[in-house]
Amino acid sequence: MARQEERLDRHEERLDRIEVEMREMRAAITTLTEAVTALTRKTEEHDHRLDRLSRLYGAEVELRALRRILDLYRAAGWEPVTRPRAVAVNGEFDVVVLMRHPERGEYWFIVEAKARLHPRDVVEFAGKLQRQQVRRALREQGVSGLAMAYLYGYSVDRRVDQAARTLGIGILDELGEAVAPQPVALD
């Protein structure tokens, strides 16, 4: 009988230890749950701030593209006829402006701005300009006739120039025009 009581005492001690460990585990799970909730909240705040920063950076890149195209063509005797604007067509063209030259007439300038410019961006942009639905949407927004199509990039991959020459797309960067575009008939 004493032996059974000894075994019973050991089992009760084990049960007590298990109960203590279970309480500690519940407390740890509660702490972990609170930490995960706080981390989730901080992550959402971080994502919101990062999204805002990304939009500001994108706006800065677009503004630089606008300044670059206006400076370049004003120096060559062109003047804007319309206010530069963004046009949403199957994505967005960041700068669209009608410019006039006393001898060459009127051309639309269509610019898409990127922080980093890769050859695939040139191919995608050229393809976008060839799609009939994009051309139709541009015409519906008053953009028709001849256009000069440019890509602008802060950072430009060295292979971009060759792709742009092949496809007739102009390339602008912080130094100015790297590749002159070929006129595109949008009609």
Coordinates of C-alpha atoms in Angstrom, one line a residue:
M1 CA 0.0 0.0 0.0
A2 CA 2.8 2.4 0.8
R3 CA 4.2 1.7 -2.7
Q4 CA 0.9 2.7 -4.3
E5 CA 0.8 5.9 -2.2
E6 CA 4.4 6.7 -3.4
R7 CA 3.4 6.2 -7.0
L8 CA 0.3 8.3 -6.5
D9 CA 2.4 11.1 -4.9
R10 CA 4.8 11.0 -7.9
H11 CA 1.9 11.2 -10.3
E12 CA 0.4 14.1 -8.4
E13 CA 3.8 15.9 -8.5
R14 CA 4.0 15.3 -12.2
L15 CA 0.5 16.6 -12.7
D16 CA 1.3 19.7 -10.6
R17 CA 4.4 20.3 -12.8
I18 CA 2.3 19.7 -16.0
E19 CA -0.3 22.2 -14.7
V20 CA 2.4 24.8 -14.0
E21 CA 4.0 24.2 -17.4
M22 CA 0.5 24.5 -19.0
R23 CA -0.1 27.9 -17.3
E24 CA 3.4 29.1 -18.4
M25 CA 2.7 27.9 -21.9
R26 CA -0.7 29.7 -22.0
A27 CA 1.0 32.9 -20.7
A28 CA 3.7 32.5 -23.4
I29 CA 1.0 32.0 -26.1
T30 CA -0.9 35.1 -24.9
T31 CA 2.4 37.1 -25.0
L32 CA 3.2 35.7 -28.4
T33 CA -0.3 36.5 -29.7
E34 CA -0.1 40.1 -28.4
A35 CA 3.3 40.4 -30.0
V36 CA 2.0 39.1 -33.4
T37 CA -0.9 41.5 -33.2
A38 CA 1.4 44.5 -32.5
L39 CA 3.7 43.3 -35.3
T40 CA 0.8 43.1 -37.7
R41 CA -0.3 46.6 -36.8
K42 CA 3.2 48.0 -37.2
T43 CA 3.5 46.1 -40.5
E44 CA 0.3 47.7 -41.8
E45 CA 1.6 51.2 -40.7
H46 CA 4.9 50.5 -42.4
D47 CA 3.2 49.3 -45.6
H48 CA 1.1 52.5 -45.6
R49 CA 4.2 54.7 -45.2
L50 CA 6.1 52.7 -47.8
D51 CA 3.1 53.0 -50.2
R52 CA 3.1 56.8 -49.6
L53 CA 6.8 57.0 -50.1
S54 CA 6.5 55.0 -53.3
R55 CA 3.8 57.3 -54.7
L56 CA 5.9 60.4 -53.8
Y57 CA 8.9 58.9 -55.5
G58 CA 6.9 58.0 -58.6
A59 CA 5.5 61.6 -58.7
E60 CA 9.1 62.9 -58.5
V61 CA 10.2 60.6 -61.3
E62 CA 7.3 61.8 -63.4
L63 CA 8.0 65.4 -62.6
R64 CA 11.6 65.0 -63.7
A65 CA 10.5 63.3 -66.9
L66 CA 8.2 66.3 -67.6
R67 CA 10.9 68.8 -67.0
R68 CA 13.4 66.9 -69.1
I69 CA 11.1 66.7 -72.1
L70 CA 10.0 70.3 -71.9
D71 CA 13.6 71.6 -71.4
L72 CA 14.9 69.5 -74.3
Y73 CA 12.2 70.5 -76.8
R74 CA 11.9 74.2 -75.7
A75 CA 15.6 74.5 -76.3
A76 CA 14.9 73.2 -79.9
G77 CA 12.2 75.8 -80.5
W78 CA 9.1 73.7 -79.5
E79 CA 6.3 75.2 -77.3
P80 CA 3.6 73.3 -75.4
V81 CA 0.1 73.7 -76.9
T82 CA -1.7 71.8 -74.1
R83 CA -1.0 71.4 -70.5
P84 CA 1.0 68.3 -69.8
R85 CA -1.1 65.6 -68.2
A86 CA -1.2 61.9 -67.3
V87 CA -3.5 59.8 -69.5
A88 CA -4.8 56.5 -68.2
V89 CA -4.9 54.0 -71.1
N90 CA -4.3 50.4 -70.3
G91 CA -2.0 51.5 -67.5
E92 CA -0.9 55.1 -67.5
F93 CA 1.1 57.4 -69.8
D94 CA 2.8 59.7 -67.2
V95 CA 3.2 62.7 -69.4
V96 CA 1.2 63.5 -72.5
V97 CA 1.6 67.0 -74.1
L98 CA 0.9 68.5 -77.5
M99 CA 3.9 70.6 -78.7
R100 CA 4.3 72.9 -81.7
H101 CA 7.3 73.8 -83.7
P102 CA 7.2 76.7 -86.2
E103 CA 8.6 74.5 -89.0
R104 CA 7.7 70.9 -88.0
G105 CA 4.1 71.5 -86.9
E106 CA 2.4 69.7 -84.0
Y107 CA 3.4 66.5 -82.3
W108 CA 2.1 64.7 -79.2
F109 CA 4.8 63.7 -76.8
I110 CA 4.0 60.6 -74.8
V111 CA 6.3 59.8 -71.9
E112 CA 6.3 56.9 -69.5
A113 CA 8.6 57.4 -66.5
K114 CA 10.4 54.6 -64.6
A115 CA 12.8 54.6 -61.7
R116 CA 14.7 51.7 -63.4
L117 CA 14.5 51.2 -67.1
H118 CA 15.1 47.8 -68.6
P119 CA 15.0 46.6 -72.2
R120 CA 11.7 44.7 -71.4
D121 CA 10.2 48.1 -70.5
V122 CA 11.0 49.4 -74.0
V123 CA 9.5 46.3 -75.7
E124 CA 6.3 46.6 -73.5
F125 CA 6.0 50.3 -74.1
A126 CA 6.4 49.9 -77.9
G127 CA 3.9 47.1 -77.9
K128 CA 1.4 49.1 -75.9
L129 CA 1.6 52.0 -78.5
Q130 CA 0.9 49.5 -81.3
R131 CA -2.3 48.1 -79.8
Q132 CA -5.4 49.4 -81.5
Q133 CA -7.4 49.6 -78.3
V134 CA -4.7 51.9 -76.8
R135 CA -4.7 54.1 -79.9
R136 CA -8.5 54.2 -79.9
A137 CA -8.5 55.2 -76.2
L138 CA -5.8 57.9 -76.9
R139 CA -8.0 59.3 -79.7
E140 CA -11.0 59.3 -77.4
Q141 CA -9.0 61.5 -75.0
G142 CA -8.0 63.9 -77.9
V143 CA -4.5 62.5 -78.6
S144 CA -4.2 61.8 -82.3
G145 CA -1.9 62.5 -85.2
L146 CA 1.9 62.2 -84.9
A147 CA 3.6 61.4 -81.6
M148 CA 7.0 61.1 -80.2
A149 CA 7.2 58.3 -77.7
Y150 CA 9.7 58.4 -74.9
L151 CA 10.7 56.3 -71.9
Y152 CA 12.4 58.2 -69.0
G153 CA 14.5 56.5 -66.4
Y154 CA 16.6 57.5 -63.4
S155 CA 18.6 54.3 -63.8
V156 CA 18.9 53.0 -67.3
D157 CA 20.2 49.5 -68.1
R158 CA 23.0 49.6 -70.7
R159 CA 21.0 47.4 -73.2
V160 CA 18.1 49.9 -73.3
D161 CA 19.5 52.1 -76.0
Q162 CA 19.8 49.4 -78.6
A163 CA 16.2 48.1 -77.9
A164 CA 14.9 51.7 -78.1
R165 CA 16.7 52.3 -81.5
T166 CA 15.3 49.1 -82.9
L167 CA 11.7 49.9 -81.8
G168 CA 11.8 53.7 -82.5
I169 CA 11.3 54.7 -78.8
G170 CA 13.1 57.7 -77.4
I171 CA 15.1 57.4 -74.2
L172 CA 15.5 60.2 -71.7
D173 CA 17.5 60.2 -68.5
E174 CA 19.0 62.7 -66.1
L175 CA 21.6 63.7 -68.7
G176 CA 19.0 64.4 -71.5
E177 CA 18.1 62.5 -74.6
A178 CA 20.0 59.2 -75.0
V179 CA 18.0 58.0 -78.0
A180 CA 15.9 60.1 -80.4
P181 CA 12.4 58.6 -81.1
Q182 CA 10.9 57.9 -84.5
P183 CA 7.5 59.7 -85.1
V184 CA 4.5 57.4 -84.6
A185 CA 1.2 57.9 -86.4
L186 CA -1.5 57.4 -83.8
D187 CA -4.4 57.5 -86.3

